[in-house]
mmCIF file of C-alpha atoms in Angstrom:
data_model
loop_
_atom_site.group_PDB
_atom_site.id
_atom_site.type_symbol
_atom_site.label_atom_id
_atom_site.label_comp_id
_atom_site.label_asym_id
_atom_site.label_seq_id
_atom_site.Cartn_x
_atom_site.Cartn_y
_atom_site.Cartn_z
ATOM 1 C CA UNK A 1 -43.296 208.436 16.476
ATOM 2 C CA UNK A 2 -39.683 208.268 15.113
ATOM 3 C CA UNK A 3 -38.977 206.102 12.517
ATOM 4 C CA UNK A 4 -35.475 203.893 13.077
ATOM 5 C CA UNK A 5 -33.927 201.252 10.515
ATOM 6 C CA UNK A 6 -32.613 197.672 10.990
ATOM 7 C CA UNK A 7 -30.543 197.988 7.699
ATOM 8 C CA UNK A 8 -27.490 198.309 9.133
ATOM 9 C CA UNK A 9 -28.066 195.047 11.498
ATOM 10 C CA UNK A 10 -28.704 193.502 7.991
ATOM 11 C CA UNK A 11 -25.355 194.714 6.406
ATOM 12 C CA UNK A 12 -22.878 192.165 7.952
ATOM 13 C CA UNK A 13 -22.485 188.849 5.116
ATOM 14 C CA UNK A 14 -24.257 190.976 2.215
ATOM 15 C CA UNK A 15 -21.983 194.260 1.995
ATOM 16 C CA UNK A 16 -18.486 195.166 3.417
ATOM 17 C CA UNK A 17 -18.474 198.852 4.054
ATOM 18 C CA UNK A 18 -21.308 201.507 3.944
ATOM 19 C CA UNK A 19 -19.245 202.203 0.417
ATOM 20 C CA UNK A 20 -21.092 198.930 -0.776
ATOM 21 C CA UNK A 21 -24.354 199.486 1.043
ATOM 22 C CA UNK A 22 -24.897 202.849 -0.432
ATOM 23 C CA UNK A 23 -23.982 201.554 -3.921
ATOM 24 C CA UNK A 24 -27.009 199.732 -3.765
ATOM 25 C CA UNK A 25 -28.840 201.750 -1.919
ATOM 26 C CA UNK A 26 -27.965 204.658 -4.569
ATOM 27 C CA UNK A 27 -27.592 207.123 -2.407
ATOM 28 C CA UNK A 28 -24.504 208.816 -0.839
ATOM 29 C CA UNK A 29 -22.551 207.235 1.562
ATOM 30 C CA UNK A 30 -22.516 210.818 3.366
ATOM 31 C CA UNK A 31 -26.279 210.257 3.776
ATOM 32 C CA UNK A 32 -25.488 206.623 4.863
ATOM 33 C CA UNK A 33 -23.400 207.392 7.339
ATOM 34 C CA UNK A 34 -25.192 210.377 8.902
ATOM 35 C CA UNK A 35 -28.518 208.357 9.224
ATOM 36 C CA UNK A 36 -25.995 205.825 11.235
ATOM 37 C CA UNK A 37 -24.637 208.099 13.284
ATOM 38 C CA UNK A 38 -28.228 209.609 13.847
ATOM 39 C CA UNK A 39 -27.428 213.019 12.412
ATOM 40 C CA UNK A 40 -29.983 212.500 9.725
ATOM 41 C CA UNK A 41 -33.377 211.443 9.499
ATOM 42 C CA UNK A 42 -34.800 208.755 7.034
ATOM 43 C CA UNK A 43 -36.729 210.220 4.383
ATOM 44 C CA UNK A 44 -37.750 208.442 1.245
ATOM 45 C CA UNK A 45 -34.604 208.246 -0.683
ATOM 46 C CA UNK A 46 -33.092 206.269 2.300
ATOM 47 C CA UNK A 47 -36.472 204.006 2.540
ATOM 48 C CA UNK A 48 -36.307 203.264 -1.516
ATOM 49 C CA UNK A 49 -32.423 202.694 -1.266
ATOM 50 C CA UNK A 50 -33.023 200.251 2.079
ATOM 51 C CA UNK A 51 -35.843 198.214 -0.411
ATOM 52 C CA UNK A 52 -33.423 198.149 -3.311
ATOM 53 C CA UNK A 53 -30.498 196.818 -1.200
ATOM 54 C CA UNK A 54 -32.738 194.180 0.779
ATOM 55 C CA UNK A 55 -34.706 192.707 -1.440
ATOM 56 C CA UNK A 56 -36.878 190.299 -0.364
ATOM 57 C CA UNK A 57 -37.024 191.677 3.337
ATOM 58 C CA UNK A 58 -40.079 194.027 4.148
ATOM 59 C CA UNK A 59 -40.771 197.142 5.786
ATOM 60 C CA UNK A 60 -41.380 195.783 8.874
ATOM 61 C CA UNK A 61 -37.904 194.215 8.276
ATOM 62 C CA UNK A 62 -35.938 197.081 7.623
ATOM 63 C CA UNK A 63 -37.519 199.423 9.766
ATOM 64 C CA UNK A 64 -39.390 200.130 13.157
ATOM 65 C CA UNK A 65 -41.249 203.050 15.080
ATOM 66 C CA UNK A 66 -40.045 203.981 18.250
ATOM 67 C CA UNK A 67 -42.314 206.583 20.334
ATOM 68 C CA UNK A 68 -40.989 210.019 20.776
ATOM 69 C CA UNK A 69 -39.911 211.266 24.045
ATOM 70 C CA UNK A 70 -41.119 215.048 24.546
ATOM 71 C CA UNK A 71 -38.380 217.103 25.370
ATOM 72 C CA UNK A 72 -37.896 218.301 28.674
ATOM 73 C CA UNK A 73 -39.718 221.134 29.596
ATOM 74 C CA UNK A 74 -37.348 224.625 30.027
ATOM 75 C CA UNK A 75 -36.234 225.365 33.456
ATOM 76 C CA UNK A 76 -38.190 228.475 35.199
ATOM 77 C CA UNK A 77 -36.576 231.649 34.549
ATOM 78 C CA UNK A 78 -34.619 232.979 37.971
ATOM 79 C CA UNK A 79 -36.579 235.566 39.977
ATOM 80 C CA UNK A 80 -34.231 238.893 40.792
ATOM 81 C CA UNK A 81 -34.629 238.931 44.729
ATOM 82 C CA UNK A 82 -34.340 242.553 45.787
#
């Protein structure tokens, strides 16, 4: 299971930019922005920081499972023909 985030659904009439968001958030906004752009997982710090921006909103709120697709398998390797 992969674990995805509504927080940035939630941004739009609370904060600006991701500048604001990860203000309260207290994290980076390098961190912000790569778990936006899907180059980072969540981990913790970015689950505390969504709870201390949102109050008031739960887990189930902020965030979602998704199941994860297995990766294709490799092709076969090519067989020399004589």
């Amino acid at each position: 299971m992969l674990l995805k985030t509504r927080v940035f659904d939630l941004c739009p009439g609370r904060y600006k930019n991701l500048s604001e968001l990860a203000e309260a958030m207290e994290i980076s906004v390098s961190q912000v922005y790569r778990v936006q752009e899907g180059k980072r997982n969540i981990n913790c710090k970015f689950i505390i920081g969504a709870i201390k921006a949102f109050p008031g909103c739960s887990f189930d709120d902020l965030f979602y499972f998704i199941p994860e697709v297995p990766a294709a398998p490799a092709p076969a390797p090519a067989v020399p023909r004589p």
